[in-house]
Amino acid sequence: MFIRSDSGSGRTATALRLLDHVCRAGVRKLDPDVKLKTLSEGDLEDNHGYLLESLAPEQAQEFQAYHAEQLASLMHRKGCRLVVVVDRTTPLHTADIGHMVVDGLGEVSAEQLVKKHVAWGVRGSAVDVNALLDRPEVAEILSQVSKDSAHRELAELAALLVDVAHERLTVEALRERYLRADDAKFLEWFDQQADTDQRAFVIALAVFNNESVQLVSEAASWLADSIHKAERRRRSEWCRSVFEIPLQKRLDDARAEVVSGTVETRYGEIKLLKARFRDDRFPRKVLDHVCGQYSQAHEVVRDWLLKLGGIPGSDVRIRAGVAAGLLSTFDFLGIYNTVIEPWADSGDVDNRWAAVAALQIPGRHPEMARVVYRMLHKWIAQKKVPNRRVTAVQAIGSTEAMSPGAALRLLRYASRHANWDMAYAIGESLSELFCRVDDPGQVLRALVKWTDDDEYPERRETAFLSVLIISAYVVVPMRKSVEKWPVLIWVAEHLGEHRDLVVTLFSRMLSAAEFMQRGYLAMRRWLTVARKDKTLCRPIADLLFDIGEHSGELASIRYYVEYWGVQRGGPRDAAETVLQYLEEKGGST
């Protein structure tokens, strides 16, 4: 029998217990260098069990049906049994000997295994196993156990928990010992990665965990090329064979797996295969280890991320930005000078979003938030570096380095001389801030102030554009509705204290020559959503009526609703329903 399973899964113990059960004369281990094809009667004792704990790939490739039949006949004559333990990646000829191969030993969750071992350890005592494992501090430790943990490691953890149950060990001592051992195992695993290409694959997977297999593989190839170049190898020495190592081998060595997933494209949702670590902690641990222990590799990874940030597609630029942000917690100045600032200054939209993503990480760091705040404040003031200013306002809405009040003050300052690009970036930033703050009225009140008649024209236009962006892109899921509601309708309907703010903003927009038509188009989008969700018709009609009364444009609003309803492909049913509600409220006058 061939048992094909992962190391640490209990495969050797299972094989030995099986042989001991069926071979009463005894069990022997074969020399790892023994050749299965050349085993003879002189190598075996009658009625004994034999275990071969590993099988070289060369042997596995040569071992076919003929050899299996010869070996089985020999074992039968001697009354012996043989179990061969192999890794999942061992290339067995399953088409010929598949009837002899057992794949895996079944699946048992880490929690179940730990609980079983603890129950064995405390049997005969008054310890309540469930109460022990449900203790918050113990549950925290168990939450860090991955499904990739070897069974023997889980048994060791269970033994420590038994010591805790019998008060021979404190939970703090357990946590320290377990985490120290976990870190040691991680370092050993990383150092065992076969070669430069494999380590590049692991680092790429850390950056693009749970992204498409193709993206991870391509990014890994780019990084490996950069590493080889930094090592100054001749190109002839680091050219790789296209079919040298299969993807599954890379994944197994990286303790990763492939899962089915979907991605949203401009053409709709499509299916694809994604690569991800089996342990969710590995992406952060890999990047931390590379940054903290390998200074030269850090420089190569930094340059690699800089290039990735300019590749179109949010899945690449955001992941590259987040990885750069993680590296900045180790070397902020280095990442700032060589990655973040070049991204910000480039003027490229993808680079800009990568910089925004990178700044979110140090912005959450207690010791670095103040630095990020001062940096963004300085960028806003640098009028001679427009691309950097646009990046700064884009980042302000999502960063946690400053309070919402401070963010609004900086955005107000930036809006004083805003061109269209700056105004749009401020609008996107305000929409992020609107979603993040506890009180959305804080943003709406600021926008009402910005749209006062005595404000600067650039600031008023920026505020109106921001209202349109929030209205178009921020939505709220509703339990009893088939469509997500535009957020400003939801605010007006469910946050009555802020309704007047929404009414005021749209009333002023209908009086602004440059934004009047855009304001009506925003209302038309509301009706388009209501075409699929009739529960929106009443709230839309109520809000349109209040806007019309406040602005004096009720007749114009009613005209446009009627006009949109008769347009070809227009929201006819929704428009008719809204008109009925408007007439009930006096909207026909």
Coordinates of C-alpha atoms in Angstrom, one line a residue:
M1 CA 0.0 0.0 0.0
F2 CA 1.1 3.6 -0.8
I3 CA -0.1 6.2 1.7
R4 CA 0.0 9.6 -0.1
S5 CA -0.4 12.4 2.4
D6 CA 1.2 15.6 3.8
S7 CA 4.0 15.5 6.3
G8 CA 2.7 15.9 9.8
S9 CA -0.7 14.4 9.0
G10 CA -0.1 11.3 11.1
R11 CA 0.8 9.1 8.0
T12 CA 3.8 7.4 9.6
A13 CA 1.9 6.6 12.9
T14 CA -1.0 5.3 10.9
A15 CA 1.2 3.1 8.8
L16 CA 3.0 1.6 11.8
R17 CA -0.3 0.9 13.7
L18 CA -1.7 -0.7 10.6
L19 CA 1.3 -3.0 10.2
D20 CA 1.4 -3.8 13.9
H21 CA -2.2 -4.8 13.7
V22 CA -1.8 -7.3 10.8
C23 CA 1.8 -8.4 11.3
R24 CA 2.1 -10.1 14.7
A25 CA 5.7 -11.2 14.1
G26 CA 6.9 -7.6 14.2
V27 CA 7.4 -4.4 12.1
R28 CA 10.6 -3.2 10.5
K29 CA 11.6 0.0 8.8
L30 CA 13.3 -0.4 5.4
D31 CA 16.5 1.5 4.5
P32 CA 15.5 4.8 2.8
D33 CA 17.9 4.0 -0.1
V34 CA 16.4 0.5 -0.8
K35 CA 15.2 -0.1 -4.3
L36 CA 11.6 -1.4 -4.4
K37 CA 12.2 -3.0 -7.8
T38 CA 15.1 -5.1 -6.5
L39 CA 13.7 -6.3 -3.2
S40 CA 14.4 -10.0 -2.8
E41 CA 13.4 -12.8 -0.4
G42 CA 16.7 -12.4 1.4
D43 CA 15.7 -8.8 2.3
L44 CA 12.5 -9.9 4.2
E45 CA 11.7 -12.0 7.2
D46 CA 8.6 -14.2 7.1
N47 CA 5.3 -12.7 8.4
H48 CA 6.8 -9.3 9.2
G49 CA 5.5 -5.8 8.3
Y50 CA 7.7 -3.3 6.5
L51 CA 7.6 0.5 6.3
L52 CA 9.4 2.7 3.7
E53 CA 9.1 6.3 4.9
S54 CA 10.0 8.0 1.7
L55 CA 10.3 7.3 -2.0
A56 CA 12.6 9.2 -4.3
P57 CA 10.9 10.7 -7.4
E58 CA 13.2 8.6 -9.7
Q59 CA 12.0 5.4 -8.0
A60 CA 8.3 6.5 -8.2
Q61 CA 8.6 7.3 -11.9
E62 CA 10.1 3.9 -12.6
F63 CA 7.7 1.9 -10.5
Q64 CA 5.0 0.6 -12.8
A65 CA 2.3 -2.2 -12.9
Y66 CA 4.9 -5.0 -13.6
H67 CA 7.0 -4.1 -10.7
A68 CA 4.0 -3.8 -8.4
E69 CA 2.8 -7.3 -9.4
Q70 CA 6.3 -8.8 -8.8
L71 CA 6.6 -7.1 -5.4
A72 CA 3.0 -8.2 -4.4
S73 CA 3.9 -11.8 -5.3
L74 CA 7.1 -11.7 -3.2
M75 CA 5.2 -10.3 -0.2
H76 CA 2.5 -13.0 -0.6
R77 CA 5.1 -15.8 -0.6
K78 CA 6.8 -14.4 2.5
G79 CA 3.6 -13.6 4.3
C80 CA 4.7 -9.9 4.6
R81 CA 3.0 -6.6 4.3
L82 CA 4.6 -3.3 3.0
V83 CA 3.5 0.3 3.4
V84 CA 5.2 3.1 1.5
V85 CA 4.7 6.7 2.7
V86 CA 4.9 9.3 0.0
D87 CA 4.3 13.1 -0.4
R88 CA 1.3 14.4 -2.4
T89 CA 3.7 15.6 -5.1
T90 CA 5.4 12.2 -5.6
P91 CA 4.8 11.2 -9.2
L92 CA 3.2 7.8 -8.9
H93 CA 1.8 6.0 -12.0
T94 CA -1.7 5.9 -10.6
A95 CA -3.1 4.6 -13.9
D96 CA -1.2 1.4 -13.3
I97 CA -1.0 1.1 -9.5
G98 CA -3.9 3.4 -8.4
H99 CA -5.6 0.4 -6.6
M100 CA -2.6 0.4 -4.2
V101 CA -2.7 4.1 -3.4
V102 CA -4.5 5.7 -0.5
D103 CA -4.8 9.5 -1.0
G104 CA -4.9 11.3 2.4
L105 CA -6.1 10.1 5.7
G106 CA -9.4 12.0 5.9
E107 CA -10.1 15.5 7.2
V108 CA -10.3 16.4 10.9
S109 CA -10.6 20.0 11.9
A110 CA -7.8 21.5 14.1
E111 CA -10.3 22.4 16.8
Q112 CA -11.7 18.8 16.9
L113 CA -8.2 17.3 17.1
V114 CA -7.1 19.7 19.9
K115 CA -10.3 19.0 21.8
K116 CA -9.8 15.2 21.5
H117 CA -6.3 15.4 22.8
V118 CA -7.2 17.6 25.7
A119 CA -10.1 15.3 26.6
W120 CA -7.6 12.4 26.7
G121 CA -5.2 14.4 28.8
V122 CA -7.7 15.4 31.5
R123 CA -9.7 12.1 31.6
G124 CA -10.5 11.1 35.1
S125 CA -10.3 14.6 36.4
A126 CA -13.1 17.2 37.1
V127 CA -11.9 19.5 34.2
D128 CA -14.6 20.7 31.8
V129 CA -13.0 20.6 28.4
N130 CA -15.6 22.8 26.7
A131 CA -15.3 25.4 29.5
L132 CA -11.5 25.4 29.1
L133 CA -11.5 25.8 25.4
D134 CA -14.2 28.5 25.5
R135 CA -12.1 30.8 27.8
P136 CA -11.5 34.0 25.8
E137 CA -7.7 33.9 26.2
V138 CA -7.6 30.2 25.2
A139 CA -10.0 30.8 22.3
E140 CA -7.7 33.6 21.1
I141 CA -4.8 31.1 20.9
L142 CA -6.9 28.5 19.1
S143 CA -8.0 31.1 16.5
Q144 CA -4.4 31.3 15.4
V145 CA -4.2 27.6 14.6
S146 CA -4.4 27.0 10.8
K147 CA -5.7 24.0 9.0
D148 CA -2.2 23.5 7.7
S149 CA -0.8 22.8 11.2
A150 CA 0.7 19.4 11.5
H151 CA -1.2 17.0 13.7
R152 CA 1.8 16.5 16.0
E153 CA 1.9 20.3 16.6
L154 CA -1.7 20.3 17.5
A155 CA -1.1 17.4 20.0
E156 CA 1.8 19.4 21.5
L157 CA -0.6 22.4 21.9
A158 CA -3.2 20.2 23.5
A159 CA -0.6 18.9 26.0
L160 CA 0.1 22.5 27.0
L161 CA -3.6 23.1 27.4
V162 CA -3.8 20.1 29.7
D163 CA -1.0 21.8 31.8
V164 CA -3.1 24.9 31.9
A165 CA -6.2 23.0 33.0
H166 CA -4.2 21.4 35.9
E167 CA -2.7 24.8 36.8
R168 CA 0.8 23.7 36.0
L169 CA 1.1 26.5 33.4
T170 CA -0.4 29.9 33.0
V171 CA -2.2 31.0 29.9
E172 CA 0.3 33.8 29.3
A173 CA 3.2 31.3 29.5
L174 CA 1.3 29.1 27.0
R175 CA 0.7 32.0 24.6
E176 CA 4.4 33.0 24.7
R177 CA 5.6 29.4 24.3
Y178 CA 3.2 28.6 21.5
L179 CA 3.8 31.8 19.5
R180 CA 7.5 31.4 19.9
A181 CA 7.4 27.9 18.6
D182 CA 5.0 29.0 15.8
D183 CA 7.4 31.7 14.7
A184 CA 10.3 29.2 14.7
K185 CA 8.3 26.8 12.5
F186 CA 7.5 29.7 10.1
L187 CA 11.2 30.7 9.8
E188 CA 12.2 27.1 9.2
W189 CA 9.5 26.8 6.5
F190 CA 10.6 30.0 4.7
D191 CA 14.3 29.0 4.8
Q192 CA 13.4 25.6 3.3
Q193 CA 11.9 27.2 0.1
A194 CA 13.8 25.5 -2.6
D195 CA 15.3 28.3 -4.7
T196 CA 15.0 31.9 -5.7
D197 CA 12.0 31.3 -8.0
Q198 CA 10.1 29.5 -5.2
R199 CA 10.8 32.3 -2.8
A200 CA 9.7 34.9 -5.4
F201 CA 6.5 32.8 -5.7
V202 CA 5.9 32.9 -2.0
I203 CA 6.5 36.7 -1.8
A204 CA 4.2 37.3 -4.8
L205 CA 1.6 35.2 -3.2
A206 CA 1.9 37.2 0.0
V207 CA 1.2 40.4 -2.0
F208 CA -1.6 38.9 -4.2
N209 CA -3.1 36.3 -1.8
N210 CA -6.5 35.1 -3.0
E211 CA -6.0 36.7 -6.4
S212 CA -5.9 34.8 -9.8
V213 CA -3.3 32.1 -10.3
Q214 CA -2.1 33.8 -13.5
L215 CA -1.5 37.1 -11.7
V216 CA 0.4 35.5 -8.9
S217 CA 2.6 33.4 -11.3
E218 CA 3.4 36.4 -13.6
A219 CA 4.2 38.7 -10.6
A220 CA 6.5 35.9 -9.2
S221 CA 8.3 35.6 -12.5
W222 CA 8.9 39.4 -12.6
L223 CA 10.2 39.4 -9.1
A224 CA 12.5 36.3 -9.7
D225 CA 14.0 38.1 -12.7
S226 CA 14.7 41.2 -10.6
I227 CA 16.3 39.0 -7.9
H228 CA 18.5 37.2 -10.4
K229 CA 19.6 40.5 -11.9
A230 CA 20.4 41.9 -8.4
E231 CA 22.6 38.8 -7.8
R232 CA 24.4 39.7 -11.0
R233 CA 24.0 36.3 -12.5
R234 CA 24.6 35.9 -16.2
R235 CA 21.4 35.6 -18.1
S236 CA 22.3 32.2 -19.3
E237 CA 22.5 31.0 -15.7
W238 CA 19.0 32.1 -14.7
C239 CA 16.9 31.3 -17.7
R240 CA 14.2 29.0 -16.5
S241 CA 12.6 26.1 -18.2
V242 CA 8.9 26.7 -19.0
F243 CA 8.0 23.2 -17.9
E244 CA 10.5 22.9 -15.1
I245 CA 8.3 23.0 -12.0
P246 CA 4.5 22.5 -12.1
L247 CA 2.2 25.0 -10.3
Q248 CA 1.0 22.4 -7.9
K249 CA 4.5 21.8 -6.7
R250 CA 5.0 25.5 -6.1
L251 CA 1.7 25.7 -4.2
D252 CA 2.4 22.7 -2.0
D253 CA 5.9 24.0 -1.1
A254 CA 4.3 27.4 -0.3
R255 CA 1.6 25.8 1.8
A256 CA -1.0 27.2 -0.5
E257 CA -4.0 26.0 -2.5
V258 CA -6.1 26.9 -5.5
V259 CA -9.8 27.7 -5.0
S260 CA -12.6 28.6 -7.4
G261 CA -13.7 32.2 -7.4
T262 CA -15.3 35.0 -9.4
V263 CA -14.2 38.5 -10.4
E264 CA -16.4 41.4 -11.6
T265 CA -15.4 42.8 -15.0
R266 CA -16.9 45.5 -17.2
Y267 CA -18.5 42.6 -19.1
G268 CA -20.0 40.9 -16.1
E269 CA -18.9 38.3 -13.5
I270 CA -16.5 35.6 -14.7
K271 CA -15.1 32.5 -12.9
L272 CA -11.4 32.0 -12.3
L273 CA -9.0 30.1 -10.2
K274 CA -7.4 31.9 -7.2
A275 CA -4.2 31.1 -5.3
R276 CA -4.1 31.6 -1.5
F277 CA -2.1 30.5 1.5
R278 CA -3.8 27.9 3.6
D279 CA -2.9 30.0 6.7
D280 CA -4.3 33.5 6.5
R281 CA -1.5 34.9 8.7
F282 CA 1.2 34.0 6.1
P283 CA 0.9 37.1 3.8
R284 CA 1.8 39.5 6.6
K285 CA 4.4 37.1 8.2
V286 CA 6.2 36.7 4.8
L287 CA 6.4 40.4 4.2
D288 CA 7.5 41.1 7.7
H289 CA 10.2 38.5 7.5
V290 CA 11.6 39.7 4.2
C291 CA 11.7 43.3 5.4
G292 CA 13.1 42.5 8.8
Q293 CA 15.8 40.0 7.8
Y294 CA 16.8 40.5 4.2
S295 CA 17.8 44.1 3.5
Q296 CA 18.9 43.4 -0.1
A297 CA 15.8 41.5 -0.9
H298 CA 13.8 44.4 0.6
E299 CA 15.3 46.7 -2.0
V300 CA 14.5 44.4 -4.8
V301 CA 10.9 43.9 -3.6
R302 CA 10.6 47.7 -3.2
D303 CA 11.5 48.3 -6.8
W304 CA 9.2 45.5 -7.9
L305 CA 6.3 47.0 -6.1
L306 CA 7.0 50.4 -7.7
K307 CA 6.5 48.8 -11.1
L308 CA 3.4 46.9 -10.1
G309 CA 1.7 50.1 -8.9
G310 CA 1.5 51.4 -12.5
I311 CA -0.2 48.3 -13.9
P312 CA -3.8 48.9 -14.8
G313 CA -6.4 47.1 -12.7
S314 CA -7.4 47.6 -9.1
D315 CA -6.5 44.1 -8.1
V316 CA -2.8 44.9 -8.9
R317 CA -2.4 48.5 -7.8
I318 CA -4.3 48.2 -4.5
R319 CA -2.4 45.0 -3.5
A320 CA 0.9 46.6 -4.5
G321 CA 0.0 49.7 -2.5
V322 CA -1.0 47.7 0.6
A323 CA 2.2 45.7 0.5
A324 CA 4.2 48.9 0.2
G325 CA 2.3 50.3 3.2
L326 CA 3.3 47.2 5.2
L327 CA 6.9 47.7 4.2
S328 CA 6.7 51.3 5.3
T329 CA 6.1 50.3 8.9
F330 CA 9.7 49.0 8.8
D331 CA 11.3 51.6 6.6
F332 CA 9.0 54.6 6.1
L333 CA 11.6 56.9 4.7
G334 CA 12.9 54.3 2.2
I335 CA 9.4 53.4 1.0
Y336 CA 8.3 57.1 0.9
N337 CA 11.3 58.2 -1.2
T338 CA 11.5 55.3 -3.6
V339 CA 7.9 54.1 -3.9
I340 CA 5.1 56.3 -2.5
E341 CA 6.3 59.7 -3.6
P342 CA 7.1 58.6 -7.2
W343 CA 3.6 57.0 -7.4
A344 CA 2.1 60.3 -6.2
D345 CA 4.1 62.5 -8.6
S346 CA 3.6 60.4 -11.7
G347 CA 0.2 61.7 -12.7
D348 CA -0.9 58.1 -13.5
V349 CA -4.3 57.1 -12.1
D350 CA -3.2 53.6 -11.2
N351 CA 0.0 54.9 -9.5
R352 CA -2.1 57.4 -7.5
W353 CA -4.5 54.8 -6.2
A354 CA -1.5 52.6 -5.2
A355 CA -0.1 55.5 -3.2
V356 CA -3.4 56.0 -1.5
A357 CA -3.6 52.4 -0.6
A358 CA 0.0 52.5 0.7
L359 CA -0.7 55.5 3.0
Q360 CA -3.6 53.7 4.7
I361 CA -1.4 51.2 6.5
P362 CA 1.0 53.7 8.3
G363 CA -2.0 55.9 8.9
R364 CA -3.4 53.2 11.2
H365 CA -0.1 52.8 13.0
P366 CA -0.2 54.7 16.3
E367 CA 3.4 55.9 16.1
M368 CA 3.3 56.9 12.4
A369 CA -0.2 58.4 12.0
R370 CA 1.1 61.9 13.0
V371 CA 3.9 61.6 10.3
V372 CA 1.3 60.7 7.7
Y373 CA -0.9 63.6 8.8
R374 CA 1.9 66.2 8.5
M375 CA 3.0 64.7 5.2
L376 CA -0.5 65.0 3.6
H377 CA -0.8 68.6 5.1
K378 CA 2.5 69.5 3.4
W379 CA 1.5 67.9 0.1
I380 CA -1.8 69.9 0.0
A381 CA 0.2 73.1 0.4
Q382 CA 2.6 72.3 -2.5
K383 CA 0.8 74.0 -5.3
K384 CA 3.7 73.6 -7.7
V385 CA 3.4 69.8 -7.5
P386 CA -0.2 69.3 -8.7
N387 CA -0.1 65.5 -9.1
R388 CA 1.1 65.2 -5.5
R389 CA -1.7 67.5 -4.3
V390 CA -4.3 65.4 -6.1
T391 CA -2.9 62.2 -4.5
A392 CA -3.1 63.9 -1.1
V393 CA -6.7 64.9 -1.4
Q394 CA -7.5 61.4 -2.7
A395 CA -5.9 59.8 0.4
I396 CA -7.4 62.1 3.0
G397 CA -10.9 60.6 2.8
S398 CA -9.7 57.1 3.6
T399 CA -6.8 57.7 6.0
E400 CA -7.2 57.2 9.7
A401 CA -4.2 59.5 10.4
M402 CA -6.6 62.4 11.1
S403 CA -10.0 63.1 12.4
P404 CA -13.0 63.7 10.1
G405 CA -12.9 67.4 11.1
A406 CA -9.3 67.8 10.2
A407 CA -9.9 66.0 6.9
L408 CA -12.7 68.3 6.0
R409 CA -10.6 71.4 6.8
L410 CA -7.8 70.2 4.6
L411 CA -10.2 69.4 1.7
R412 CA -11.8 72.8 2.1
Y413 CA -8.4 74.4 1.8
A414 CA -7.6 72.4 -1.3
S415 CA -10.9 73.3 -2.9
R416 CA -10.1 77.0 -3.0
H417 CA -8.2 76.8 -6.3
A418 CA -9.3 73.4 -7.5
N419 CA -9.3 72.6 -11.2
W420 CA -11.5 69.8 -12.5
D421 CA -9.1 67.0 -11.7
M422 CA -8.6 68.2 -8.2
A423 CA -12.3 68.8 -7.7
Y424 CA -13.1 65.3 -8.8
A425 CA -10.5 63.8 -6.4
I426 CA -11.9 65.9 -3.6
G427 CA -15.4 64.5 -4.4
E428 CA -14.1 60.9 -4.3
S429 CA -12.3 61.6 -1.0
L430 CA -15.5 63.1 0.5
S431 CA -17.5 60.0 -0.6
E432 CA -15.0 57.8 1.2
L433 CA -15.2 60.1 4.3
F434 CA -19.0 60.1 4.1
C435 CA -19.0 56.2 4.3
R436 CA -16.4 56.2 7.1
V437 CA -17.7 58.8 9.6
D438 CA -20.2 57.9 12.3
D439 CA -22.3 61.0 11.5
P440 CA -22.8 61.6 7.7
G441 CA -24.3 64.9 8.6
Q442 CA -20.8 66.2 9.4
V443 CA -19.9 65.9 5.7
L444 CA -23.3 67.2 4.5
R445 CA -23.1 70.3 6.8
A446 CA -19.6 71.0 5.4
L447 CA -20.9 70.8 1.8
V448 CA -23.8 73.1 2.7
K449 CA -21.3 75.7 3.9
W450 CA -19.1 75.2 0.8
T451 CA -22.2 76.0 -1.4
D452 CA -23.0 79.3 0.2
D453 CA -23.4 82.2 -2.3
D454 CA -20.5 84.1 -0.8
E455 CA -18.0 81.2 -1.2
Y456 CA -15.3 81.0 -3.9
P457 CA -16.7 79.7 -7.2
E458 CA -14.1 76.9 -7.3
R459 CA -15.2 75.7 -3.8
R460 CA -18.9 75.8 -4.7
E461 CA -18.3 73.9 -7.9
T462 CA -16.2 71.3 -6.0
A463 CA -19.0 70.9 -3.4
F464 CA -21.7 70.4 -6.1
L465 CA -19.5 67.8 -7.9
S466 CA -19.0 66.1 -4.6
V467 CA -22.7 65.8 -4.0
L468 CA -23.2 64.2 -7.4
I469 CA -20.4 61.7 -6.8
I470 CA -21.8 60.7 -3.4
S471 CA -25.3 60.5 -4.9
A472 CA -24.1 58.3 -7.9
Y473 CA -21.7 55.9 -6.2
V474 CA -22.6 55.5 -2.5
V475 CA -25.5 53.0 -1.9
V476 CA -27.1 51.4 1.0
P477 CA -28.4 47.7 1.0
M478 CA -32.0 47.4 2.2
R479 CA -33.4 44.3 3.8
K480 CA -36.8 44.4 2.0
S481 CA -35.6 45.9 -1.3
V482 CA -34.2 44.2 -4.3
E483 CA -32.0 47.2 -5.1
K484 CA -29.5 49.2 -3.0
W485 CA -30.8 52.7 -2.3
P486 CA -28.8 55.8 -3.4
V487 CA -27.4 57.0 -0.1
L488 CA -28.9 60.5 -0.2
I489 CA -32.4 59.1 -0.6
W490 CA -31.7 56.8 2.3
V491 CA -30.4 59.7 4.5
A492 CA -33.5 61.8 3.7
E493 CA -35.9 59.0 4.4
H494 CA -34.2 57.4 7.5
L495 CA -32.1 60.1 9.1
G496 CA -34.7 62.8 9.4
E497 CA -32.4 65.2 11.2
H498 CA -30.3 65.4 8.0
R499 CA -33.1 65.6 5.4
D500 CA -33.0 69.4 5.2
L501 CA -29.2 69.2 4.3
V502 CA -29.9 67.0 1.3
V503 CA -32.8 69.2 0.3
T504 CA -30.7 72.4 0.6
L505 CA -27.8 70.9 -1.5
F506 CA -30.0 69.8 -4.4
S507 CA -32.0 73.0 -4.3
R508 CA -28.9 75.1 -4.6
M509 CA -27.6 72.8 -7.4
L510 CA -30.8 73.5 -9.4
S511 CA -30.1 77.2 -9.2
A512 CA -26.4 76.8 -10.3
A513 CA -26.2 77.3 -14.1
E514 CA -23.2 74.9 -14.4
F515 CA -24.8 72.1 -12.4
M516 CA -28.5 72.4 -13.1
Q517 CA -28.6 69.7 -15.8
R518 CA -26.3 67.4 -13.8
G519 CA -28.7 67.8 -10.8
Y520 CA -31.6 66.7 -12.9
L521 CA -29.6 63.8 -14.4
A522 CA -28.9 62.6 -10.8
M523 CA -32.7 62.6 -10.1
R524 CA -33.2 60.6 -13.3
R525 CA -30.7 58.0 -12.0
W526 CA -32.9 57.7 -8.9
L527 CA -35.9 56.8 -11.1
T528 CA -33.9 54.3 -13.1
V529 CA -33.2 52.5 -9.8
A530 CA -36.8 52.8 -8.8
R531 CA -37.8 51.0 -12.0
K532 CA -36.5 47.8 -10.5
D533 CA -37.6 48.6 -6.9
K534 CA -41.0 50.2 -6.6
T535 CA -40.5 50.7 -2.8
L536 CA -38.2 53.7 -3.8
C537 CA -41.0 55.6 -5.6
R538 CA -42.6 57.1 -2.5
P539 CA -39.3 58.2 -0.9
I540 CA -38.1 59.7 -4.2
A541 CA -41.4 61.6 -4.7
D542 CA -41.3 63.0 -1.1
L543 CA -37.7 64.2 -1.6
L544 CA -38.4 65.7 -5.0
F545 CA -41.4 67.5 -3.6
D546 CA -39.3 69.0 -0.8
I547 CA -36.5 70.0 -3.2
G548 CA -39.1 71.6 -5.5
E549 CA -40.8 73.5 -2.7
H550 CA -37.5 74.7 -1.3
S551 CA -36.0 75.8 -4.7
G552 CA -39.2 77.0 -6.4
E553 CA -38.5 74.5 -9.2
L554 CA -41.4 72.1 -8.5
A555 CA -43.0 72.6 -11.9
S556 CA -39.7 72.0 -13.6
I557 CA -39.1 68.8 -11.6
R558 CA -42.6 67.5 -12.5
Y559 CA -41.9 68.4 -16.2
Y560 CA -38.7 66.4 -16.2
V561 CA -40.2 63.4 -14.5
E562 CA -42.9 63.3 -17.1
Y563 CA -40.4 63.8 -19.9
W564 CA -38.2 60.9 -18.6
G565 CA -41.2 58.6 -18.4
V566 CA -42.1 59.0 -22.1
Q567 CA -38.5 58.7 -23.4
R568 CA -37.6 55.6 -25.3
G569 CA -36.2 53.1 -22.8
G570 CA -36.9 55.5 -20.0
P571 CA -38.2 54.6 -16.5
R572 CA -41.8 54.8 -17.5
D573 CA -43.5 52.9 -14.6
A574 CA -41.4 54.6 -12.0
A575 CA -42.0 58.0 -13.4
E576 CA -45.8 57.5 -13.5
T577 CA -45.8 56.3 -9.9
V578 CA -43.7 59.2 -8.8
L579 CA -46.0 61.7 -10.6
Q580 CA -49.0 60.2 -8.9
Y581 CA -47.4 60.7 -5.5
L582 CA -46.4 64.3 -6.5
E583 CA -50.0 65.0 -7.4
E584 CA -51.2 63.7 -4.1
K585 CA -48.8 66.1 -2.3
G586 CA -49.8 69.0 -4.6
G587 CA -47.1 68.6 -7.1
S588 CA -49.3 69.4 -10.1
T589 CA -49.5 73.1 -9.2

